[in-house]
Coordinates of C-alpha atoms in Angstrom, one line a residue:
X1 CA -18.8 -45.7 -16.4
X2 CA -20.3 -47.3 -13.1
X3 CA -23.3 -49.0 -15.5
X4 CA -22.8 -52.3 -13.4
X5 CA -24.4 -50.5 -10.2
X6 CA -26.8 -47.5 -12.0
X7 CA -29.8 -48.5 -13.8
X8 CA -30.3 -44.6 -14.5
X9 CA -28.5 -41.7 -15.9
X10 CA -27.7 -38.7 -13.8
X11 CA -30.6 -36.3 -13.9
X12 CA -30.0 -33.1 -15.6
X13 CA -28.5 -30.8 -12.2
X14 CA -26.6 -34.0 -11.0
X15 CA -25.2 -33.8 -14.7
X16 CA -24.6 -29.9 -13.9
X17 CA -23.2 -29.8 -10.7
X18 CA -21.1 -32.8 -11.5
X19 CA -19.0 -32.3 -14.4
X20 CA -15.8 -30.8 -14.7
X21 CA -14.7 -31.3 -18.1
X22 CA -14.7 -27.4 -18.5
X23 CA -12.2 -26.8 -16.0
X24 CA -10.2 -29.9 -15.8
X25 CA -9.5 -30.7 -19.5
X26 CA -6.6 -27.8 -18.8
X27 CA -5.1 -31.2 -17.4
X28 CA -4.7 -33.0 -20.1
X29 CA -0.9 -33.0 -20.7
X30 CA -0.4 -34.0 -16.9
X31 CA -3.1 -36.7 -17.2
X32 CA -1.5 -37.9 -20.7
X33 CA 1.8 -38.0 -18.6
X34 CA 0.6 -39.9 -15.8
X35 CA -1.1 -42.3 -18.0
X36 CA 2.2 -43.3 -20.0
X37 CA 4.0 -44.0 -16.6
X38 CA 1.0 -46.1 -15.2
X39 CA 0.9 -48.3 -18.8
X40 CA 4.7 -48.4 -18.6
X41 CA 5.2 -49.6 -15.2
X42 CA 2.0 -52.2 -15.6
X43 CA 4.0 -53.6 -18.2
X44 CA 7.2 -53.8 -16.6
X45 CA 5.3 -55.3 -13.7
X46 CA 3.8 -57.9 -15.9
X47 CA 0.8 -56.5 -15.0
X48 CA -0.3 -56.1 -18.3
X49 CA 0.9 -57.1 -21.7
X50 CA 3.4 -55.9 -23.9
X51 CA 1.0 -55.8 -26.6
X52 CA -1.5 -54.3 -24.4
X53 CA 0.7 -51.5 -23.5
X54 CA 1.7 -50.6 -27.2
X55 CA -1.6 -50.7 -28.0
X56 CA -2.5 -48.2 -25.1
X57 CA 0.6 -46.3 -25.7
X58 CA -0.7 -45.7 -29.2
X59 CA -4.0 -44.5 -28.5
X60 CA -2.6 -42.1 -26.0
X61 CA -0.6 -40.9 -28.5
X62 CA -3.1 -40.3 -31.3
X63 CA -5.0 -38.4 -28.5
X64 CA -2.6 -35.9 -27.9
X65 CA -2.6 -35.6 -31.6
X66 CA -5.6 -35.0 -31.6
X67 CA -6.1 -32.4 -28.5
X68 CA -3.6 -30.5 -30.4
X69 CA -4.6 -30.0 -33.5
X70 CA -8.2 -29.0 -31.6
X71 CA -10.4 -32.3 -33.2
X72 CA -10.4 -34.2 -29.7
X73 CA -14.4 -34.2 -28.6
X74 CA -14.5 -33.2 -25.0
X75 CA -17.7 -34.3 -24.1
X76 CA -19.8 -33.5 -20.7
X77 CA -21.2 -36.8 -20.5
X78 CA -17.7 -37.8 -19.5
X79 CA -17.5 -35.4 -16.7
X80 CA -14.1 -35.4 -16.9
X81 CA -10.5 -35.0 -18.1
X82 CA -9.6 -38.6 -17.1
X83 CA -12.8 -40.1 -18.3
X84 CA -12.8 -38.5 -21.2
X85 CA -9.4 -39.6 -21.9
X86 CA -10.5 -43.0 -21.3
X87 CA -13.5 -43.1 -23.4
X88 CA -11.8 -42.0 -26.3
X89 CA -9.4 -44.4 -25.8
X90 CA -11.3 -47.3 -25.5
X91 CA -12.7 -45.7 -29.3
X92 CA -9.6 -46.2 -30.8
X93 CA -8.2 -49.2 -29.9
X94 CA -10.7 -51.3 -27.9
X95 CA -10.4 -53.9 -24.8
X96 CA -6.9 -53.0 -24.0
X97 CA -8.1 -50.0 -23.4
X98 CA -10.0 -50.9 -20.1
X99 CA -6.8 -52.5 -18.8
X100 CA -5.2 -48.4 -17.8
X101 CA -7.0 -48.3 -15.1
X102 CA -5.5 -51.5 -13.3
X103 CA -4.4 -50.6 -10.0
X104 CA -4.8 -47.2 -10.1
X105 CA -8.2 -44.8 -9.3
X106 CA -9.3 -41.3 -10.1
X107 CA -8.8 -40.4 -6.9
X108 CA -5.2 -40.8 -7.3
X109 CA -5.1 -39.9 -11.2
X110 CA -6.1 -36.7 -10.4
X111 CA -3.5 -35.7 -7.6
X112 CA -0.9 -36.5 -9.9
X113 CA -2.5 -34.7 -12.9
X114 CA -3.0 -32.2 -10.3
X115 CA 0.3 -31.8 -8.8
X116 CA 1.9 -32.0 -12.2
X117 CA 0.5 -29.0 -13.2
X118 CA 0.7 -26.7 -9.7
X119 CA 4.4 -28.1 -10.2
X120 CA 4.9 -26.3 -13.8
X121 CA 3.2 -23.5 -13.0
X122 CA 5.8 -22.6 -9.9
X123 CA 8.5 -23.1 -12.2
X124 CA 7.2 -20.9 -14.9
X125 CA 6.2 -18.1 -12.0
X126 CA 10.2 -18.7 -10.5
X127 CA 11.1 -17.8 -14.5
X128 CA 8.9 -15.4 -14.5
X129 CA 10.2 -13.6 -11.5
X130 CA 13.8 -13.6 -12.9
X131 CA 13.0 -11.7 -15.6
X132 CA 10.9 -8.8 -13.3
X133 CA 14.3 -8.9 -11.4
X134 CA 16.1 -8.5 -14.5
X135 CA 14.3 -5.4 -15.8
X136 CA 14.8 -4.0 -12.3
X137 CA 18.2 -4.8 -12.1
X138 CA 18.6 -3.3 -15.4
X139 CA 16.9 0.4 -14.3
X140 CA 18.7 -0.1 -10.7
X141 CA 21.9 0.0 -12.1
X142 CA 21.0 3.0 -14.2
X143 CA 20.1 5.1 -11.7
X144 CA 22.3 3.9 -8.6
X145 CA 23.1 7.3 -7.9
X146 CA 19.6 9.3 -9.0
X147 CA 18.6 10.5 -5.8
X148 CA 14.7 10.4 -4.7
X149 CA 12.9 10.5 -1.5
X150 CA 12.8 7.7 0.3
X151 CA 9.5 7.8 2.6
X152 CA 7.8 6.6 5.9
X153 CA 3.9 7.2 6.3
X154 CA 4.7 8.3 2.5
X155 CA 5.9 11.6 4.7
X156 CA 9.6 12.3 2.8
X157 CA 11.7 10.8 5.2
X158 CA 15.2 10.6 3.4
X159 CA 17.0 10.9 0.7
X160 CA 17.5 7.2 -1.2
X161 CA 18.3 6.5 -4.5
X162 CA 15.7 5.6 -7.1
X163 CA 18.4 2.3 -7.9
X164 CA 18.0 1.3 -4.8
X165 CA 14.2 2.0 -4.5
X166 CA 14.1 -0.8 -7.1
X167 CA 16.7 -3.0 -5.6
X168 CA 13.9 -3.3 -2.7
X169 CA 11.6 -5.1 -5.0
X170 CA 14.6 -7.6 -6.5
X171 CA 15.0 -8.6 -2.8
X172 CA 11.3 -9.1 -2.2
X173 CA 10.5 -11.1 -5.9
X174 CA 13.5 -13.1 -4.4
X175 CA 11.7 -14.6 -1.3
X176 CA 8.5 -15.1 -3.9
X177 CA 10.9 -17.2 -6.3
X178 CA 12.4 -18.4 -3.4
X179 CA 9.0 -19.5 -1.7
X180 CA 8.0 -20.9 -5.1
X181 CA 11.2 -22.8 -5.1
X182 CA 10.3 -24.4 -1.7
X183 CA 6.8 -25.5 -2.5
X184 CA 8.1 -26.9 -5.2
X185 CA 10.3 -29.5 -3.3
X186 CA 7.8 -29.9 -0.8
X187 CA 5.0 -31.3 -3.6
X188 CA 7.3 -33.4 -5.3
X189 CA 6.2 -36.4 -4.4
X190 CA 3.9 -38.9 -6.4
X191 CA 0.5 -39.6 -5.3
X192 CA -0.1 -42.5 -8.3
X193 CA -0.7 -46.0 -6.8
X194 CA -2.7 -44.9 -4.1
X195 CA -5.8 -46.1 -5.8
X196 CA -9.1 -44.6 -4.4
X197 CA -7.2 -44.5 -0.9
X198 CA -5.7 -47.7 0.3
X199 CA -2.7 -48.0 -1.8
X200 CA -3.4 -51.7 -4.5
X201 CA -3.1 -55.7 -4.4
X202 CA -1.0 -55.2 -7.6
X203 CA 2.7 -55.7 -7.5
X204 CA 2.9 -52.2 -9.0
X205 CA 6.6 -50.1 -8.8
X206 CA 5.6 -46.9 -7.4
X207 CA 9.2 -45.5 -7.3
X208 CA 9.2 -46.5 -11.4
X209 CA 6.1 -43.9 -12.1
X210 CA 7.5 -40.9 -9.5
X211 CA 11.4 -41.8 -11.7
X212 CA 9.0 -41.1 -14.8
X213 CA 7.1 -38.0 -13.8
X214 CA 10.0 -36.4 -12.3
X215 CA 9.1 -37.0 -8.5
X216 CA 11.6 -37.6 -5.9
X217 CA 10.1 -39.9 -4.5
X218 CA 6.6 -41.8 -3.7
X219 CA 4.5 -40.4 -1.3
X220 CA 4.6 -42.4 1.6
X221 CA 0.8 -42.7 3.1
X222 CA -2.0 -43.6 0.9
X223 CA -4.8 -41.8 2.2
X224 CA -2.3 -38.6 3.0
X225 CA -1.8 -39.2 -1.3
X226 CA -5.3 -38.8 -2.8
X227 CA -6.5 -36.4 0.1
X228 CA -3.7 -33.7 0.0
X229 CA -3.9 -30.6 -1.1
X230 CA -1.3 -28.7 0.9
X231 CA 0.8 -28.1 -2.7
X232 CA -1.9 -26.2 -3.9
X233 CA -2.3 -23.8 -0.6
X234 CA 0.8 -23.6 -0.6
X235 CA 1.8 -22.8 -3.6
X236 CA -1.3 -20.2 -3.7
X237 CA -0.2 -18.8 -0.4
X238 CA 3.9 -17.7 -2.3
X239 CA 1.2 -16.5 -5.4
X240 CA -0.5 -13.9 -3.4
X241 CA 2.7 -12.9 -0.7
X242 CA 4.0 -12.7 -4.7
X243 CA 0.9 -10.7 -5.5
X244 CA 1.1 -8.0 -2.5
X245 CA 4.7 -7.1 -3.6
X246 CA 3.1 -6.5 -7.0
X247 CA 0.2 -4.4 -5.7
X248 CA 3.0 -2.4 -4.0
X249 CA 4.9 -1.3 -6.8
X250 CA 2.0 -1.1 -8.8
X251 CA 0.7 1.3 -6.2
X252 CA 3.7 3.0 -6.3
X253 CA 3.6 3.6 -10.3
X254 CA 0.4 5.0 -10.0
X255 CA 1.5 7.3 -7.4
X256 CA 4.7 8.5 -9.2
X257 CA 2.9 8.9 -12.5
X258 CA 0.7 11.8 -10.8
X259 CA 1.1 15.9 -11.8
X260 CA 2.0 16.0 -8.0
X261 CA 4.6 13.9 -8.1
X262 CA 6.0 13.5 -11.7
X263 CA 8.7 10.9 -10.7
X264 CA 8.2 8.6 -14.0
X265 CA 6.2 8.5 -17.2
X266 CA 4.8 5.4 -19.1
X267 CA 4.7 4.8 -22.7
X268 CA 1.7 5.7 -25.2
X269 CA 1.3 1.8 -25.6
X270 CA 1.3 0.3 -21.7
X271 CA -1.3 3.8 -21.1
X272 CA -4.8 4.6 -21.9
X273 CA -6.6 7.4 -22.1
X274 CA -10.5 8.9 -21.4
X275 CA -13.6 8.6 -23.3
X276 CA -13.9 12.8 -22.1
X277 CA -10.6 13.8 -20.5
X278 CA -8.6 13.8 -23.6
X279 CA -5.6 15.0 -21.6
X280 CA -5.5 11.9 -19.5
X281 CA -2.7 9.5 -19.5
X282 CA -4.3 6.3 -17.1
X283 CA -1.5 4.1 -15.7
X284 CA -4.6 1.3 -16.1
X285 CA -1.7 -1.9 -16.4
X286 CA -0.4 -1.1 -12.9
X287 CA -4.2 -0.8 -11.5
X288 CA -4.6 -3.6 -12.8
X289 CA -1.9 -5.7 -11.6
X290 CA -2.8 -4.0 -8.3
X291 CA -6.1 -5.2 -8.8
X292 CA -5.4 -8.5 -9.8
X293 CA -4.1 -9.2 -5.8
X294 CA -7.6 -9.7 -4.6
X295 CA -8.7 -12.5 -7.0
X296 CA -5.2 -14.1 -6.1
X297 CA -5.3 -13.6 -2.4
X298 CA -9.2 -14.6 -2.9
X299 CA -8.6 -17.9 -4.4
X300 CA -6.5 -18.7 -1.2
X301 CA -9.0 -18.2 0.9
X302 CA -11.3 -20.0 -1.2
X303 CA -9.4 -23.5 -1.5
X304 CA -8.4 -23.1 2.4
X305 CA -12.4 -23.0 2.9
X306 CA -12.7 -26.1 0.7
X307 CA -10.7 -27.9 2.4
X308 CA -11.3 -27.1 6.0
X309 CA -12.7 -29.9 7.9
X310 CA -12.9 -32.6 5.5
X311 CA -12.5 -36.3 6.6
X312 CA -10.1 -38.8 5.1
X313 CA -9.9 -39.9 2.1
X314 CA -11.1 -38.2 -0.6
X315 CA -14.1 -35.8 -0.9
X316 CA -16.1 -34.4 -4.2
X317 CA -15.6 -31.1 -2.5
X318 CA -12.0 -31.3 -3.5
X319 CA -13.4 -30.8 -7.6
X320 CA -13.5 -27.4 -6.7
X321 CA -9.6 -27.7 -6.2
X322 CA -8.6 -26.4 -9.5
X323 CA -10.9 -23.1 -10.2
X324 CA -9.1 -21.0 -7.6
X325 CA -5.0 -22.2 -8.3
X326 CA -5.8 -21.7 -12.2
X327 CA -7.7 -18.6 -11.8
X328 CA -4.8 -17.5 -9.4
X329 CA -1.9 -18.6 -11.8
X330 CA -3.4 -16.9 -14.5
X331 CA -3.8 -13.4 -12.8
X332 CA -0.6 -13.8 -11.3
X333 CA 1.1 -14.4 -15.2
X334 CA -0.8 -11.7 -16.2
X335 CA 0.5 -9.1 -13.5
X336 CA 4.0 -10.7 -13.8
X337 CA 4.2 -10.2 -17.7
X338 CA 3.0 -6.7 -17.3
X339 CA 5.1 -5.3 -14.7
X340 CA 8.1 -6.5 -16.2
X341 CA 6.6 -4.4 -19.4
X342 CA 6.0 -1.8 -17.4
X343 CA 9.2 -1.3 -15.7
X344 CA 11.8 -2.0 -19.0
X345 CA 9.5 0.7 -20.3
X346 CA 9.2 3.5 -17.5
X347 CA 11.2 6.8 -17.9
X348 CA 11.7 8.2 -14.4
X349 CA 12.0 12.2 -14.7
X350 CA 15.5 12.4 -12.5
X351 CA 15.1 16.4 -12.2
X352 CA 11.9 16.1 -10.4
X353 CA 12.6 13.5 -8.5
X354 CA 16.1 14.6 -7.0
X355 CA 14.4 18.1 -6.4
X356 CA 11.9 16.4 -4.5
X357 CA 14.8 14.5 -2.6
X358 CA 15.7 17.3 -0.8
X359 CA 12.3 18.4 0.7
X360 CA 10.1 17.8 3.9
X361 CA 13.6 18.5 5.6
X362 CA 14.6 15.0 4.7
X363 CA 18.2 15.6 5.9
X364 CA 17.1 15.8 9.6
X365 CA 18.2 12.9 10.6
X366 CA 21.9 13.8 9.0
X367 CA 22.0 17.1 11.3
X368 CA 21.1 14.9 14.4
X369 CA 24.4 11.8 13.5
X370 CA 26.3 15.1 12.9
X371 CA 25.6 16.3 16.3
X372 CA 26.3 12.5 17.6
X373 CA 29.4 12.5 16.0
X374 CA 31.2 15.6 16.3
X375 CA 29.6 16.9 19.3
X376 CA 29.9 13.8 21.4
X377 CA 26.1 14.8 21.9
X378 CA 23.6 11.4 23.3
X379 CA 21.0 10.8 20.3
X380 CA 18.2 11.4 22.2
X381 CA 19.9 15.1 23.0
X382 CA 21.0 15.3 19.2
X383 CA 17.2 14.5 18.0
X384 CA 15.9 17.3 20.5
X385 CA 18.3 20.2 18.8
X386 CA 17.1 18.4 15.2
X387 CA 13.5 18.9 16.1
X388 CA 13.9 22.6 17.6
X389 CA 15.7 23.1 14.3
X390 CA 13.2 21.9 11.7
X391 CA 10.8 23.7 13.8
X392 CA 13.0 27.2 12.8
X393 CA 13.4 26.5 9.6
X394 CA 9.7 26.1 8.7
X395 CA 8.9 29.2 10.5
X396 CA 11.2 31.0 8.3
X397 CA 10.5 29.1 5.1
X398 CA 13.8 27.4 4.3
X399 CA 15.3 24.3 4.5
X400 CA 17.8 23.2 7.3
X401 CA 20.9 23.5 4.5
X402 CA 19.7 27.3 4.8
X403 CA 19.0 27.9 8.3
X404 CA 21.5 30.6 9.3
X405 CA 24.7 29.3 11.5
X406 CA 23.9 31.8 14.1
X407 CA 20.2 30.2 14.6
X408 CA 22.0 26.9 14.8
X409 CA 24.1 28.3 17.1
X410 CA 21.3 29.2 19.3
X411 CA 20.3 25.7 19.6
X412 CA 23.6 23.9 20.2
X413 CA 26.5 26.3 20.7
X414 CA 29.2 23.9 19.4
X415 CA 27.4 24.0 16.1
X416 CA 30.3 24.8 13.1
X417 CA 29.7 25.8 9.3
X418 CA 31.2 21.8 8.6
X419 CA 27.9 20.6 9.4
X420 CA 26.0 22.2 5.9
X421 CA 28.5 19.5 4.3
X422 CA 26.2 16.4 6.0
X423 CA 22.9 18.7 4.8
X424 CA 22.7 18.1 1.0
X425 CA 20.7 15.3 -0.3
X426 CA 23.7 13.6 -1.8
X427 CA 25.7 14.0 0.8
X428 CA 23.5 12.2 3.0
X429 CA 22.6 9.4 0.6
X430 CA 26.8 9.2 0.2
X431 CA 27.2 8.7 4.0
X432 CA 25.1 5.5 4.4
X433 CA 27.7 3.1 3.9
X434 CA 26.1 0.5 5.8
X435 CA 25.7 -3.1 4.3
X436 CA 22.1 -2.7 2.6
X437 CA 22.8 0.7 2.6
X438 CA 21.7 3.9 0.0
X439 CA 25.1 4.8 -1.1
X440 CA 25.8 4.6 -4.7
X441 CA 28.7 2.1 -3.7
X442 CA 26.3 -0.1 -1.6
X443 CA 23.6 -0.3 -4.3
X444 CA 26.0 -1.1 -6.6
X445 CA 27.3 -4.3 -4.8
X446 CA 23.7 -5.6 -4.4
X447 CA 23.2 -5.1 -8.2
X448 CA 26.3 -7.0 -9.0
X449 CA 25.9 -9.6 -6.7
X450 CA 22.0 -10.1 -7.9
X451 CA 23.3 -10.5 -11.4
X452 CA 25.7 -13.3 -10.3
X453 CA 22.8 -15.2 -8.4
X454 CA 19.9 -14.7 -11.2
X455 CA 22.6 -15.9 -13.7

């Protein structure tokens, strides 16, 4: 393609280090796109002919065709999507052909190809997200009131509802969509008619192409347009914050699923089993979502190394753009698609887990309001008597609901039998009333109000 200057043909590594046509031809849609609005707006502009432009819109056309249907040859001696593209147009319908490229380089070709796609792929991961929130929503509301342990240090701290356990991870997949969502409007703005970096002579229409493409606007610095790739950072930085609240829950299914802790059980068909152990029942999706975090949060790191330090304009360093954001899209569709499996699919094992509710003294912190409250006592005071109580209880193996009024007594004469009321798991759950709060009632609103927002 650059014949008029090189008498010689790459040699064989220059071939191999250069191409891209493996990684980029994912691009073809957006490059397709971009090329309709370019041969559209060059004809409005007069820039090219009307024939010319029907003639190119045709051959774009039978391309697509032909990409679909699988018969396009993607060849390496084009190195790329847009070259390749190009020659195969200029195969079908000739000199017109060579007329695309007026005013317009690769360097910008590709941001818009590029953007285009990091641009889909936030909507589909915001669509994706709603329907994780759904499923939770879904299991929240069907166990608003199933008590668990709620935990600090993963110490049983105290008693929550498993609803609003899962209402937790509806708020957080909320900031990802909603982070998604913002990178979104931030990378909507259209890098074609840049050129190679000093916008063109051409009376092109830049605010034509962006109207096309679905831009709000033309980006407003030509260099800042083919050398930018903040849309992919930042849209990889919502994918792996997106990918740590994953890992979380994934963690916690794992955790759950254990003998010791028996909170929830997974279907024959989202488990696996052992090559030896035949008794096993491997919770292998959510290690694998959990697993999937490092490649995402990796491929961050990796495009933030690329592009550290580079001068103005554009670089060849920035070919290496596109392995880490589709790498990272794809793990994070994968561990989207199967977490929403996984939790329309999970049976949690109420008994167990509203037994285990009520242990590791998780109604401490219920004695010590109580003594707040009706004894007028200071909370530091009240967390004292708490302590010296726990400490009695476990030396006479019971819980604080079955500590003995007179040993109560002991530790804070004003102590009456209404206090066992506050002492029960449900009881506590029941009393936190606050906005955000555990109580059936509170967890409840939040579901209600989520299913207003996500419809």
């Amino acid at each position: 393609m650059w014949g008029g200057r090189f008498s010689a043909r790459p040699a064989d590594i220059m071939q191999a280090i250069n191409v891209s046509i493996g990684v980029d031809r994912r691009l073809w849609a957006q490059d397709l796109a971009g090329s309709r609005a370019h041969c559209r707006m060059l004809a409005a502009q007069e820039i090219i002919t009307a024939a010319d432009a029907e003639a190119i819109l045709g051959g774009l056309d039978a391309i697509e065709a032909d990409i679909r249907d699988g018969s396009f040859p993607f060849r390496d001696q084009f190195e790329d999507i847009h070259m390749n593209v190009e020659a195969r147009l200029a195969e079908l319908i000739g000199e017109p052909s060579g007329r695309l490229h007026t005013a317009r380089s690769r360097n910008d070709q590709v941001a818009t190809d590029f953007r285009l796609w990091v641009r889909a792929a936030c909507d589909a991961a915001v669509e994706q997200l709603k329907g994780l929130q759904s499923a939770l929503l879904v299991r929240a509301e069907q166990h608003a009131g199933d008590l668990m342990p709620g935990f600090t240090h993963l110490q049983p701290a105290q008693p929550v509802t498993f609803g609003h356990h899962l209402m937790a991870y509806v708020e957080m997949f909320g900031r990802d969509a909603g982070r998604f969502a913002d990178a979104r409007t931030r990378m909507n703005e259209n890098p074609l008619g840049a050129a190679a970096l000093a916008g063109s002579p051409f009376p092109i229409d830049r605010h034509m192409t962006a109207a096309e493409l679905g831009f709000d606007r033309p980006m407003g610095n030509s260099l800042d347009a083919v050398s930018d790739r903040d849309f992919a950072l930042e849209s990889l930085a919502a994918a792996s914050i997106c990918s740590g609240h994953l890992s979380r829950l994934a963690e916690e299914i794992v955790v759950w699923m254990t003998p010791q802790f028996g909170f929830v059980t997974l279907p024959d068909d989202l488990t696996t089993g052992s090559s030896i152990m035949p008794q096993k029942r491997n919770p292998d999706a959510a290690e694998l979502v959990r697993a999937k975090t490092g490649r995402i949060m990796g491929s961050l790191v990796a495009l933030s190394t690329v592009m550290k330090g580079l001068p103005l304009a554009y670089s060849k360093d920035m070919q290496e753009d596109k392995p880490p954001v589709f790498e990272a899209f794809d793990a994070l569709t994968l561990a989207l698609g199967a977490m929403t499996a996984m939790v329309s699919a999970l049976q949690p094992n109420t008994e167990r887990m509203r037994e285990a509710a009520g242990s590791g003294f998780s109604t401490a912190t219920d004695l010590a309001d109580w003594l707040v409250r009706e004894l007028n006592l200071p909370f530091r005071k009240a967390h004292h008597v708490t302590g010296a109580a726990v400490k009695r209880a476990e030396a006479m193996g019971v819980d604080l609901s079955q500590l003995p009024l007179s040993e109560l007594q002991s530790l804070e004469a004003g102590v009456t039998e209404a206090v066992y009321k506050v002492l029960t798991p449900e009881a506590s759950c029941a009393s936190r009333q606050s906005f955000g709060g555990t109580a059936p009632e509170q967890v409840r609103a939040r579901i209600a109000e989520w299913k207003t927002r996500l419809a």
